[in-house]
Amino acid sequence: MLYVTGDIHADIRRLKGRAAKQLKKGDILLVCGDFGFLWDGSPKELRLLDWLGKRPYQILFVEGTHDNIDLLSGYPEETLYGGQVRRVSGNCCQLLRGECYEIEGKRVFALGGGESTDMDIRVEGETWWSRELPSAEELAHARETLASLNQQVDYIITHSVAPTVNKFLDREQMQINLLLAFLNEISETVQFKRWYFGSCHLDKAIPPKYCAVYQEILPVAD
């Protein structure tokens, strides 16, 4: 069964809590960015990744703005569920930007990345990475993927969300960048059943198709 949650920020307590304990072998947990367990490559972090990889269920995450893009890019790519992933540890994998996966008979389109609002107080290469925003080439790949599927998927998993959704979340409009413009584009051109995103740090459904996820672990549903 497919489940989804929001930004974890390396808080292992969520994956040791009651909701996570209900996940069993064969289940899949989708994480909507800011996974956080790849940050500094420390021995403690490697122990946590080993623990995550040994969960009976599978963890599939997209990156957000609090993930070390340089560390992630060092993991080898492989094919899983018909799309490219990076296997970080055992049952824990990163879903790559612009890929679509066939999971339990459903098409899951993934697009990680975002833009930090506090980049001015972070240190490039240590606490902030310029590649946190998808490149024009990565967005072109995403367009090609969606075009090959006739603009039809079941679920969209992202960290950021289309700016047009912000008015339902009482959030200020961010300055439009390439990623946000692309998310607006697919919100208008792609047919989907549900779009899950994590950047807002809210657990809130926005009918009929959007769902902000944060601390809850929810079953993915149409």
mmCIF file with all atom_site columns, C-alpha atoms in Angstrom:
data_model
loop_
_atom_site.group_PDB
_atom_site.id
_atom_site.type_symbol
_atom_site.label_atom_id
_atom_site.label_alt_id
_atom_site.label_comp_id
_atom_site.label_asym_id
_atom_site.label_entity_id
_atom_site.label_seq_id
_atom_site.pdbx_PDB_ins_code
_atom_site.Cartn_x
_atom_site.Cartn_y
_atom_site.Cartn_z
_atom_site.occupancy
_atom_site.B_iso_or_equiv
_atom_site.pdbx_formal_charge
_atom_site.auth_seq_id
_atom_site.auth_comp_id
_atom_site.auth_asym_id
_atom_site.auth_atom_id
_atom_site.pdbx_PDB_model_num
ATOM 1   C CA . MET A 1 1   ? 0.000   0.000  0.000   1.00 0.00 ? 1   MET A CA 1
ATOM 2   C CA . LEU A 1 2   ? 1.143   3.543  -0.749  1.00 0.00 ? 2   LEU A CA 1
ATOM 3   C CA . TYR A 1 3   ? 1.547   6.124  2.028   1.00 0.00 ? 3   TYR A CA 1
ATOM 4   C CA . VAL A 1 4   ? 2.773   9.715  1.993   1.00 0.00 ? 4   VAL A CA 1
ATOM 5   C CA . THR A 1 5   ? 4.262   12.168 4.478   1.00 0.00 ? 5   THR A CA 1
ATOM 6   C CA . GLY A 1 6   ? 5.855   15.607 4.377   1.00 0.00 ? 6   GLY A CA 1
ATOM 7   C CA . ASP A 1 7   ? 9.160   17.179 5.349   1.00 0.00 ? 7   ASP A CA 1
ATOM 8   C CA . ILE A 1 8   ? 10.991  15.017 7.889   1.00 0.00 ? 8   ILE A CA 1
ATOM 9   C CA . HIS A 1 9   ? 14.124  17.144 8.407   1.00 0.00 ? 9   HIS A CA 1
ATOM 10  C CA . ALA A 1 10  ? 15.956  14.080 9.768   1.00 0.00 ? 10  ALA A CA 1
ATOM 11  C CA . ASP A 1 11  ? 13.520  13.789 12.677  1.00 0.00 ? 11  ASP A CA 1
ATOM 12  C CA . ILE A 1 12  ? 13.707  10.043 13.220  1.00 0.00 ? 12  ILE A CA 1
ATOM 13  C CA . ARG A 1 13  ? 10.843  10.186 15.721  1.00 0.00 ? 13  ARG A CA 1
ATOM 14  C CA . ARG A 1 14  ? 8.284   10.297 12.918  1.00 0.00 ? 14  ARG A CA 1
ATOM 15  C CA . LEU A 1 15  ? 9.562   7.003  11.566  1.00 0.00 ? 15  LEU A CA 1
ATOM 16  C CA . LYS A 1 16  ? 9.551   5.465  15.035  1.00 0.00 ? 16  LYS A CA 1
ATOM 17  C CA . GLY A 1 17  ? 6.059   6.675  15.917  1.00 0.00 ? 17  GLY A CA 1
ATOM 18  C CA . ARG A 1 18  ? 2.777   4.820  16.038  1.00 0.00 ? 18  ARG A CA 1
ATOM 19  C CA . ALA A 1 19  ? 1.742   5.651  12.462  1.00 0.00 ? 19  ALA A CA 1
ATOM 20  C CA . ALA A 1 20  ? 5.026   4.434  10.970  1.00 0.00 ? 20  ALA A CA 1
ATOM 21  C CA . LYS A 1 21  ? 4.874   1.236  13.005  1.00 0.00 ? 21  LYS A CA 1
ATOM 22  C CA . GLN A 1 22  ? 1.708   0.304  11.118  1.00 0.00 ? 22  GLN A CA 1
ATOM 23  C CA . LEU A 1 23  ? 3.623   0.162  7.834   1.00 0.00 ? 23  LEU A CA 1
ATOM 24  C CA . LYS A 1 24  ? 4.496   -3.386 6.889   1.00 0.00 ? 24  LYS A CA 1
ATOM 25  C CA . LYS A 1 25  ? 6.560   -5.306 4.375   1.00 0.00 ? 25  LYS A CA 1
ATOM 26  C CA . GLY A 1 26  ? 5.534   -4.378 0.856   1.00 0.00 ? 26  GLY A CA 1
ATOM 27  C CA . ASP A 1 27  ? 4.237   -0.929 1.823   1.00 0.00 ? 27  ASP A CA 1
ATOM 28  C CA . ILE A 1 28  ? 5.796   2.204  0.329   1.00 0.00 ? 28  ILE A CA 1
ATOM 29  C CA . LEU A 1 29  ? 6.225   5.554  2.087   1.00 0.00 ? 29  LEU A CA 1
ATOM 30  C CA . LEU A 1 30  ? 6.575   8.589  -0.198  1.00 0.00 ? 30  LEU A CA 1
ATOM 31  C CA . VAL A 1 31  ? 8.311   11.637 1.335   1.00 0.00 ? 31  VAL A CA 1
ATOM 32  C CA . CYS A 1 32  ? 7.610   15.076 -0.160  1.00 0.00 ? 32  CYS A CA 1
ATOM 33  C CA . GLY A 1 33  ? 11.010  16.712 0.207   1.00 0.00 ? 33  GLY A CA 1
ATOM 34  C CA . ASP A 1 34  ? 13.337  17.916 2.973   1.00 0.00 ? 34  ASP A CA 1
ATOM 35  C CA . PHE A 1 35  ? 14.142  14.335 3.870   1.00 0.00 ? 35  PHE A CA 1
ATOM 36  C CA . GLY A 1 36  ? 17.109  15.689 5.820   1.00 0.00 ? 36  GLY A CA 1
ATOM 37  C CA . PHE A 1 37  ? 18.989  12.450 6.452   1.00 0.00 ? 37  PHE A CA 1
ATOM 38  C CA . LEU A 1 38  ? 21.638  13.406 3.882   1.00 0.00 ? 38  LEU A CA 1
ATOM 39  C CA . TRP A 1 39  ? 23.238  16.535 5.223   1.00 0.00 ? 39  TRP A CA 1
ATOM 40  C CA . ASP A 1 40  ? 26.830  16.173 6.426   1.00 0.00 ? 40  ASP A CA 1
ATOM 41  C CA . GLY A 1 41  ? 27.797  12.538 5.840   1.00 0.00 ? 41  GLY A CA 1
ATOM 42  C CA . SER A 1 42  ? 28.684  12.067 9.521   1.00 0.00 ? 42  SER A CA 1
ATOM 43  C CA . PRO A 1 43  ? 28.977  8.619  11.155  1.00 0.00 ? 43  PRO A CA 1
ATOM 44  C CA . LYS A 1 44  ? 25.728  9.309  13.036  1.00 0.00 ? 44  LYS A CA 1
ATOM 45  C CA . GLU A 1 45  ? 23.989  10.131 9.774   1.00 0.00 ? 45  GLU A CA 1
ATOM 46  C CA . LEU A 1 46  ? 25.305  6.954  8.135   1.00 0.00 ? 46  LEU A CA 1
ATOM 47  C CA . ARG A 1 47  ? 23.965  4.903  11.059  1.00 0.00 ? 47  ARG A CA 1
ATOM 48  C CA . LEU A 1 48  ? 20.540  6.489  10.611  1.00 0.00 ? 48  LEU A CA 1
ATOM 49  C CA . LEU A 1 49  ? 20.593  5.770  6.880   1.00 0.00 ? 49  LEU A CA 1
ATOM 50  C CA . ASP A 1 50  ? 21.482  2.154  7.623   1.00 0.00 ? 50  ASP A CA 1
ATOM 51  C CA . TRP A 1 51  ? 18.505  1.963  9.996   1.00 0.00 ? 51  TRP A CA 1
ATOM 52  C CA . LEU A 1 52  ? 16.208  3.512  7.382   1.00 0.00 ? 52  LEU A CA 1
ATOM 53  C CA . GLY A 1 53  ? 17.376  1.068  4.726   1.00 0.00 ? 53  GLY A CA 1
ATOM 54  C CA . LYS A 1 54  ? 16.465  -1.852 6.967   1.00 0.00 ? 54  LYS A CA 1
ATOM 55  C CA . ARG A 1 55  ? 12.813  -0.873 7.412   1.00 0.00 ? 55  ARG A CA 1
ATOM 56  C CA . PRO A 1 56  ? 10.421  -3.588 6.195   1.00 0.00 ? 56  PRO A CA 1
ATOM 57  C CA . TYR A 1 57  ? 8.656   -1.004 4.034   1.00 0.00 ? 57  TYR A CA 1
ATOM 58  C CA . GLN A 1 58  ? 10.236  1.073  1.262   1.00 0.00 ? 58  GLN A CA 1
ATOM 59  C CA . ILE A 1 59  ? 11.035  4.774  1.647   1.00 0.00 ? 59  ILE A CA 1
ATOM 60  C CA . LEU A 1 60  ? 10.976  6.820  -1.581  1.00 0.00 ? 60  LEU A CA 1
ATOM 61  C CA . PHE A 1 61  ? 11.732  10.528 -1.224  1.00 0.00 ? 61  PHE A CA 1
ATOM 62  C CA . VAL A 1 62  ? 12.124  13.614 -3.362  1.00 0.00 ? 62  VAL A CA 1
ATOM 63  C CA . GLU A 1 63  ? 14.589  16.238 -2.178  1.00 0.00 ? 63  GLU A CA 1
ATOM 64  C CA . GLY A 1 64  ? 13.645  19.694 -0.964  1.00 0.00 ? 64  GLY A CA 1
ATOM 65  C CA . THR A 1 65  ? 15.694  22.661 0.195   1.00 0.00 ? 65  THR A CA 1
ATOM 66  C CA . HIS A 1 66  ? 17.240  20.958 3.247   1.00 0.00 ? 66  HIS A CA 1
ATOM 67  C CA . ASP A 1 67  ? 18.992  18.071 1.521   1.00 0.00 ? 67  ASP A CA 1
ATOM 68  C CA . ASN A 1 68  ? 22.651  17.915 0.524   1.00 0.00 ? 68  ASN A CA 1
ATOM 69  C CA . ILE A 1 69  ? 22.428  17.798 -3.261  1.00 0.00 ? 69  ILE A CA 1
ATOM 70  C CA . ASP A 1 70  ? 26.156  17.083 -3.596  1.00 0.00 ? 70  ASP A CA 1
ATOM 71  C CA . LEU A 1 71  ? 25.923  14.015 -1.333  1.00 0.00 ? 71  LEU A CA 1
ATOM 72  C CA . LEU A 1 72  ? 22.860  12.742 -3.153  1.00 0.00 ? 72  LEU A CA 1
ATOM 73  C CA . SER A 1 73  ? 24.469  13.074 -6.573  1.00 0.00 ? 73  SER A CA 1
ATOM 74  C CA . GLY A 1 74  ? 27.240  10.719 -5.451  1.00 0.00 ? 74  GLY A CA 1
ATOM 75  C CA . TYR A 1 75  ? 24.911  7.741  -5.200  1.00 0.00 ? 75  TYR A CA 1
ATOM 76  C CA . PRO A 1 76  ? 24.628  5.578  -8.347  1.00 0.00 ? 76  PRO A CA 1
ATOM 77  C CA . GLU A 1 77  ? 21.452  5.551  -10.370 1.00 0.00 ? 77  GLU A CA 1
ATOM 78  C CA . GLU A 1 78  ? 19.387  2.472  -11.136 1.00 0.00 ? 78  GLU A CA 1
ATOM 79  C CA . THR A 1 79  ? 15.981  1.651  -12.566 1.00 0.00 ? 79  THR A CA 1
ATOM 80  C CA . LEU A 1 80  ? 13.099  1.012  -10.181 1.00 0.00 ? 80  LEU A CA 1
ATOM 81  C CA . TYR A 1 81  ? 9.389   0.910  -10.977 1.00 0.00 ? 81  TYR A CA 1
ATOM 82  C CA . GLY A 1 82  ? 10.188  1.979  -14.534 1.00 0.00 ? 82  GLY A CA 1
ATOM 83  C CA . GLY A 1 83  ? 12.036  5.172  -13.568 1.00 0.00 ? 83  GLY A CA 1
ATOM 84  C CA . GLN A 1 84  ? 15.472  6.241  -12.394 1.00 0.00 ? 84  GLN A CA 1
ATOM 85  C CA . VAL A 1 85  ? 16.280  6.372  -8.677  1.00 0.00 ? 85  VAL A CA 1
ATOM 86  C CA . ARG A 1 86  ? 19.317  6.631  -6.441  1.00 0.00 ? 86  ARG A CA 1
ATOM 87  C CA . ARG A 1 87  ? 19.469  3.852  -3.863  1.00 0.00 ? 87  ARG A CA 1
ATOM 88  C CA . VAL A 1 88  ? 20.751  5.519  -0.716  1.00 0.00 ? 88  VAL A CA 1
ATOM 89  C CA . SER A 1 89  ? 20.500  2.572  1.655   1.00 0.00 ? 89  SER A CA 1
ATOM 90  C CA . GLY A 1 90  ? 18.655  -0.727 1.324   1.00 0.00 ? 90  GLY A CA 1
ATOM 91  C CA . ASN A 1 91  ? 14.957  0.074  1.087   1.00 0.00 ? 91  ASN A CA 1
ATOM 92  C CA . CYS A 1 92  ? 15.565  3.840  0.972   1.00 0.00 ? 92  CYS A CA 1
ATOM 93  C CA . CYS A 1 93  ? 15.762  5.554  -2.447  1.00 0.00 ? 93  CYS A CA 1
ATOM 94  C CA . GLN A 1 94  ? 15.633  9.034  -3.935  1.00 0.00 ? 94  GLN A CA 1
ATOM 95  C CA . LEU A 1 95  ? 13.106  9.604  -6.722  1.00 0.00 ? 95  LEU A CA 1
ATOM 96  C CA . LEU A 1 96  ? 14.781  11.640 -9.454  1.00 0.00 ? 96  LEU A CA 1
ATOM 97  C CA . ARG A 1 97  ? 13.510  14.869 -10.948 1.00 0.00 ? 97  ARG A CA 1
ATOM 98  C CA . GLY A 1 98  ? 11.031  14.517 -13.768 1.00 0.00 ? 98  GLY A CA 1
ATOM 99  C CA . GLU A 1 99  ? 10.705  10.728 -13.558 1.00 0.00 ? 99  GLU A CA 1
ATOM 100 C CA . CYS A 1 100 ? 7.450   8.778  -13.508 1.00 0.00 ? 100 CYS A CA 1
ATOM 101 C CA . TYR A 1 101 ? 7.096   5.440  -11.714 1.00 0.00 ? 101 TYR A CA 1
ATOM 102 C CA . GLU A 1 102 ? 4.567   2.647  -12.114 1.00 0.00 ? 102 GLU A CA 1
ATOM 103 C CA . ILE A 1 103 ? 3.808   1.640  -8.524  1.00 0.00 ? 103 ILE A CA 1
ATOM 104 C CA . GLU A 1 104 ? 0.950   -0.684 -7.619  1.00 0.00 ? 104 GLU A CA 1
ATOM 105 C CA . GLY A 1 105 ? -0.625  0.024  -10.987 1.00 0.00 ? 105 GLY A CA 1
ATOM 106 C CA . LYS A 1 106 ? -0.466  3.797  -10.490 1.00 0.00 ? 106 LYS A CA 1
ATOM 107 C CA . ARG A 1 107 ? 1.606   6.419  -12.278 1.00 0.00 ? 107 ARG A CA 1
ATOM 108 C CA . VAL A 1 108 ? 3.580   8.492  -9.772  1.00 0.00 ? 108 VAL A CA 1
ATOM 109 C CA . PHE A 1 109 ? 5.297   11.581 -11.199 1.00 0.00 ? 109 PHE A CA 1
ATOM 110 C CA . ALA A 1 110 ? 8.095   13.009 -9.025  1.00 0.00 ? 110 ALA A CA 1
ATOM 111 C CA . LEU A 1 111 ? 9.811   16.381 -9.055  1.00 0.00 ? 111 LEU A CA 1
ATOM 112 C CA . GLY A 1 112 ? 12.013  17.355 -6.128  1.00 0.00 ? 112 GLY A CA 1
ATOM 113 C CA . GLY A 1 113 ? 13.640  20.699 -5.491  1.00 0.00 ? 113 GLY A CA 1
ATOM 114 C CA . GLY A 1 114 ? 12.696  24.155 -4.304  1.00 0.00 ? 114 GLY A CA 1
ATOM 115 C CA . GLU A 1 115 ? 14.079  27.574 -3.491  1.00 0.00 ? 115 GLU A CA 1
ATOM 116 C CA . SER A 1 116 ? 15.282  28.406 0.032   1.00 0.00 ? 116 SER A CA 1
ATOM 117 C CA . THR A 1 117 ? 13.850  31.592 1.480   1.00 0.00 ? 117 THR A CA 1
ATOM 118 C CA . ASP A 1 118 ? 16.767  31.861 3.918   1.00 0.00 ? 118 ASP A CA 1
ATOM 119 C CA . MET A 1 119 ? 19.685  31.265 1.537   1.00 0.00 ? 119 MET A CA 1
ATOM 120 C CA . ASP A 1 120 ? 21.247  34.587 2.585   1.00 0.00 ? 120 ASP A CA 1
ATOM 121 C CA . ILE A 1 121 ? 22.056  33.162 6.029   1.00 0.00 ? 121 ILE A CA 1
ATOM 122 C CA . ARG A 1 122 ? 23.262  29.773 4.803   1.00 0.00 ? 122 ARG A CA 1
ATOM 123 C CA . VAL A 1 123 ? 26.680  28.741 3.513   1.00 0.00 ? 123 VAL A CA 1
ATOM 124 C CA . GLU A 1 124 ? 26.950  27.464 -0.047  1.00 0.00 ? 124 GLU A CA 1
ATOM 125 C CA . GLY A 1 125 ? 28.238  23.900 -0.181  1.00 0.00 ? 125 GLY A CA 1
ATOM 126 C CA . GLU A 1 126 ? 27.623  23.389 3.543   1.00 0.00 ? 126 GLU A CA 1
ATOM 127 C CA . THR A 1 127 ? 24.032  24.345 4.344   1.00 0.00 ? 127 THR A CA 1
ATOM 128 C CA . TRP A 1 128 ? 22.778  25.472 0.920   1.00 0.00 ? 128 TRP A CA 1
ATOM 129 C CA . TRP A 1 129 ? 23.254  24.142 -2.596  1.00 0.00 ? 129 TRP A CA 1
ATOM 130 C CA . SER A 1 130 ? 22.619  26.096 -5.778  1.00 0.00 ? 130 SER A CA 1
ATOM 131 C CA . ARG A 1 131 ? 21.275  22.978 -7.463  1.00 0.00 ? 131 ARG A CA 1
ATOM 132 C CA . GLU A 1 132 ? 18.320  22.899 -5.069  1.00 0.00 ? 132 GLU A CA 1
ATOM 133 C CA . LEU A 1 133 ? 16.327  24.383 -7.965  1.00 0.00 ? 133 LEU A CA 1
ATOM 134 C CA . PRO A 1 134 ? 15.838  22.083 -10.965 1.00 0.00 ? 134 PRO A CA 1
ATOM 135 C CA . SER A 1 135 ? 17.747  23.183 -14.040 1.00 0.00 ? 135 SER A CA 1
ATOM 136 C CA . ALA A 1 136 ? 16.174  24.027 -17.376 1.00 0.00 ? 136 ALA A CA 1
ATOM 137 C CA . GLU A 1 137 ? 17.417  20.647 -18.644 1.00 0.00 ? 137 GLU A CA 1
ATOM 138 C CA . GLU A 1 138 ? 15.739  18.805 -15.773 1.00 0.00 ? 138 GLU A CA 1
ATOM 139 C CA . LEU A 1 139 ? 12.471  20.610 -16.387 1.00 0.00 ? 139 LEU A CA 1
ATOM 140 C CA . ALA A 1 140 ? 12.729  19.789 -20.091 1.00 0.00 ? 140 ALA A CA 1
ATOM 141 C CA . HIS A 1 141 ? 13.135  16.134 -19.131 1.00 0.00 ? 141 HIS A CA 1
ATOM 142 C CA . ALA A 1 142 ? 10.025  16.412 -16.937 1.00 0.00 ? 142 ALA A CA 1
ATOM 143 C CA . ARG A 1 143 ? 8.062   17.841 -19.867 1.00 0.00 ? 143 ARG A CA 1
ATOM 144 C CA . GLU A 1 144 ? 9.235   14.988 -22.109 1.00 0.00 ? 144 GLU A CA 1
ATOM 145 C CA . THR A 1 145 ? 8.210   12.436 -19.484 1.00 0.00 ? 145 THR A CA 1
ATOM 146 C CA . LEU A 1 146 ? 4.719   13.904 -19.151 1.00 0.00 ? 146 LEU A CA 1
ATOM 147 C CA . ALA A 1 147 ? 4.334   14.234 -22.920 1.00 0.00 ? 147 ALA A CA 1
ATOM 148 C CA . SER A 1 148 ? 5.196   10.538 -23.324 1.00 0.00 ? 148 SER A CA 1
ATOM 149 C CA . LEU A 1 149 ? 2.323   9.778  -20.925 1.00 0.00 ? 149 LEU A CA 1
ATOM 150 C CA . ASN A 1 150 ? -0.132  11.993 -22.820 1.00 0.00 ? 150 ASN A CA 1
ATOM 151 C CA . GLN A 1 151 ? -0.146  14.362 -19.842 1.00 0.00 ? 151 GLN A CA 1
ATOM 152 C CA . GLN A 1 152 ? -1.901  11.800 -17.637 1.00 0.00 ? 152 GLN A CA 1
ATOM 153 C CA . VAL A 1 153 ? -0.648  10.514 -14.289 1.00 0.00 ? 153 VAL A CA 1
ATOM 154 C CA . ASP A 1 154 ? -2.296  9.359  -11.085 1.00 0.00 ? 154 ASP A CA 1
ATOM 155 C CA . TYR A 1 155 ? -0.235  11.114 -8.413  1.00 0.00 ? 155 TYR A CA 1
ATOM 156 C CA . ILE A 1 156 ? 2.208   14.006 -8.350  1.00 0.00 ? 156 ILE A CA 1
ATOM 157 C CA . ILE A 1 157 ? 4.830   14.084 -5.586  1.00 0.00 ? 157 ILE A CA 1
ATOM 158 C CA . THR A 1 158 ? 6.753   17.337 -5.112  1.00 0.00 ? 158 THR A CA 1
ATOM 159 C CA . HIS A 1 159 ? 8.292   19.480 -2.402  1.00 0.00 ? 159 HIS A CA 1
ATOM 160 C CA . SER A 1 160 ? 7.089   22.798 -3.830  1.00 0.00 ? 160 SER A CA 1
ATOM 161 C CA . VAL A 1 161 ? 3.614   23.398 -5.225  1.00 0.00 ? 161 VAL A CA 1
ATOM 162 C CA . ALA A 1 162 ? 2.058   25.474 -7.976  1.00 0.00 ? 162 ALA A CA 1
ATOM 163 C CA . PRO A 1 163 ? 1.823   29.127 -6.812  1.00 0.00 ? 163 PRO A CA 1
ATOM 164 C CA . THR A 1 164 ? -1.870  29.197 -7.712  1.00 0.00 ? 164 THR A CA 1
ATOM 165 C CA . VAL A 1 165 ? -2.464  26.942 -4.686  1.00 0.00 ? 165 VAL A CA 1
ATOM 166 C CA . ASN A 1 166 ? -0.940  29.462 -2.250  1.00 0.00 ? 166 ASN A CA 1
ATOM 167 C CA . LYS A 1 167 ? -4.138  31.490 -2.017  1.00 0.00 ? 167 LYS A CA 1
ATOM 168 C CA . PHE A 1 168 ? -5.765  28.505 -0.305  1.00 0.00 ? 168 PHE A CA 1
ATOM 169 C CA . LEU A 1 169 ? -2.943  28.283 2.248   1.00 0.00 ? 169 LEU A CA 1
ATOM 170 C CA . ASP A 1 170 ? -2.731  31.892 3.458   1.00 0.00 ? 170 ASP A CA 1
ATOM 171 C CA . ARG A 1 171 ? 0.821   32.076 2.145   1.00 0.00 ? 171 ARG A CA 1
ATOM 172 C CA . GLU A 1 172 ? 2.561   35.008 0.523   1.00 0.00 ? 172 GLU A CA 1
ATOM 173 C CA . GLN A 1 173 ? 3.309   34.593 -3.146  1.00 0.00 ? 173 GLN A CA 1
ATOM 174 C CA . MET A 1 174 ? 6.972   33.749 -3.745  1.00 0.00 ? 174 MET A CA 1
ATOM 175 C CA . GLN A 1 175 ? 8.818   35.334 -6.625  1.00 0.00 ? 175 GLN A CA 1
ATOM 176 C CA . ILE A 1 176 ? 8.230   33.144 -9.650  1.00 0.00 ? 176 ILE A CA 1
ATOM 177 C CA . ASN A 1 177 ? 11.216  31.049 -10.720 1.00 0.00 ? 177 ASN A CA 1
ATOM 178 C CA . LEU A 1 178 ? 11.562  28.363 -13.402 1.00 0.00 ? 178 LEU A CA 1
ATOM 179 C CA . LEU A 1 179 ? 10.325  25.633 -11.066 1.00 0.00 ? 179 LEU A CA 1
ATOM 180 C CA . LEU A 1 180 ? 7.226   27.487 -9.886  1.00 0.00 ? 180 LEU A CA 1
ATOM 181 C CA . ALA A 1 181 ? 6.367   28.495 -13.442 1.00 0.00 ? 181 ALA A CA 1
ATOM 182 C CA . PHE A 1 182 ? 6.657   24.849 -14.469 1.00 0.00 ? 182 PHE A CA 1
ATOM 183 C CA . LEU A 1 183 ? 4.451   23.714 -11.566 1.00 0.00 ? 183 LEU A CA 1
ATOM 184 C CA . ASN A 1 184 ? 1.811   26.219 -12.632 1.00 0.00 ? 184 ASN A CA 1
ATOM 185 C CA . GLU A 1 185 ? 2.114   24.866 -16.153 1.00 0.00 ? 185 GLU A CA 1
ATOM 186 C CA . ILE A 1 186 ? 1.528   21.238 -15.201 1.00 0.00 ? 186 ILE A CA 1
ATOM 187 C CA . SER A 1 187 ? -1.328  22.181 -12.868 1.00 0.00 ? 187 SER A CA 1
ATOM 188 C CA . GLU A 1 188 ? -3.126  23.418 -15.983 1.00 0.00 ? 188 GLU A CA 1
ATOM 189 C CA . THR A 1 189 ? -2.019  20.833 -18.543 1.00 0.00 ? 189 THR A CA 1
ATOM 190 C CA . VAL A 1 190 ? -1.646  17.516 -16.706 1.00 0.00 ? 190 VAL A CA 1
ATOM 191 C CA . GLN A 1 191 ? -4.523  15.284 -15.666 1.00 0.00 ? 191 GLN A CA 1
ATOM 192 C CA . PHE A 1 192 ? -3.944  13.851 -12.178 1.00 0.00 ? 192 PHE A CA 1
ATOM 193 C CA . LYS A 1 193 ? -5.948  12.454 -9.276  1.00 0.00 ? 193 LYS A CA 1
ATOM 194 C CA . ARG A 1 194 ? -3.957  13.869 -6.358  1.00 0.00 ? 194 ARG A CA 1
ATOM 195 C CA . TRP A 1 195 ? -0.975  16.177 -5.883  1.00 0.00 ? 195 TRP A CA 1
ATOM 196 C CA . TYR A 1 196 ? 0.962   15.854 -2.620  1.00 0.00 ? 196 TYR A CA 1
ATOM 197 C CA . PHE A 1 197 ? 3.533   18.455 -1.526  1.00 0.00 ? 197 PHE A CA 1
ATOM 198 C CA . GLY A 1 198 ? 5.483   19.141 1.664   1.00 0.00 ? 198 GLY A CA 1
ATOM 199 C CA . SER A 1 199 ? 7.015   22.629 1.618   1.00 0.00 ? 199 SER A CA 1
ATOM 200 C CA . CYS A 1 200 ? 4.203   24.365 3.530   1.00 0.00 ? 200 CYS A CA 1
ATOM 201 C CA . HIS A 1 201 ? 4.651   22.416 6.785   1.00 0.00 ? 201 HIS A CA 1
ATOM 202 C CA . LEU A 1 202 ? 0.907   21.861 6.974   1.00 0.00 ? 202 LEU A CA 1
ATOM 203 C CA . ASP A 1 203 ? -1.389  18.867 6.987   1.00 0.00 ? 203 ASP A CA 1
ATOM 204 C CA . LYS A 1 204 ? -4.248  20.206 4.923   1.00 0.00 ? 204 LYS A CA 1
ATOM 205 C CA . ALA A 1 205 ? -6.383  18.966 2.052   1.00 0.00 ? 205 ALA A CA 1
ATOM 206 C CA . ILE A 1 206 ? -7.182  21.506 -0.641  1.00 0.00 ? 206 ILE A CA 1
ATOM 207 C CA . PRO A 1 207 ? -10.135 20.027 -2.554  1.00 0.00 ? 207 PRO A CA 1
ATOM 208 C CA . PRO A 1 208 ? -10.506 18.571 -4.973  1.00 0.00 ? 208 PRO A CA 1
ATOM 209 C CA . LYS A 1 209 ? -6.974  17.415 -5.847  1.00 0.00 ? 209 LYS A CA 1
ATOM 210 C CA . TYR A 1 210 ? -4.232  19.009 -3.726  1.00 0.00 ? 210 TYR A CA 1
ATOM 211 C CA . CYS A 1 211 ? -2.946  17.883 -0.355  1.00 0.00 ? 211 CYS A CA 1
ATOM 212 C CA . ALA A 1 212 ? -0.321  19.583 1.803   1.00 0.00 ? 212 ALA A CA 1
ATOM 213 C CA . VAL A 1 213 ? 1.393   16.973 3.965   1.00 0.00 ? 213 VAL A CA 1
ATOM 214 C CA . TYR A 1 214 ? 3.662   17.389 6.939   1.00 0.00 ? 214 TYR A CA 1
ATOM 215 C CA . GLN A 1 215 ? 3.697   15.303 10.113  1.00 0.00 ? 215 GLN A CA 1
ATOM 216 C CA . GLU A 1 216 ? 0.917   12.874 9.340   1.00 0.00 ? 216 GLU A CA 1
ATOM 217 C CA . ILE A 1 217 ? 1.507   9.616  7.476   1.00 0.00 ? 217 ILE A CA 1
ATOM 218 C CA . LEU A 1 218 ? -1.470  9.230  5.172   1.00 0.00 ? 218 LEU A CA 1
ATOM 219 C CA . PRO A 1 219 ? -2.605  6.500  2.800   1.00 0.00 ? 219 PRO A CA 1
ATOM 220 C CA . VAL A 1 220 ? -2.409  7.747  -0.782  1.00 0.00 ? 220 VAL A CA 1
ATOM 221 C CA . ALA A 1 221 ? -5.952  7.922  -2.104  1.00 0.00 ? 221 ALA A CA 1
ATOM 222 C CA . ASP A 1 222 ? -7.856  9.154  -5.140  1.00 0.00 ? 222 ASP A CA 1
#
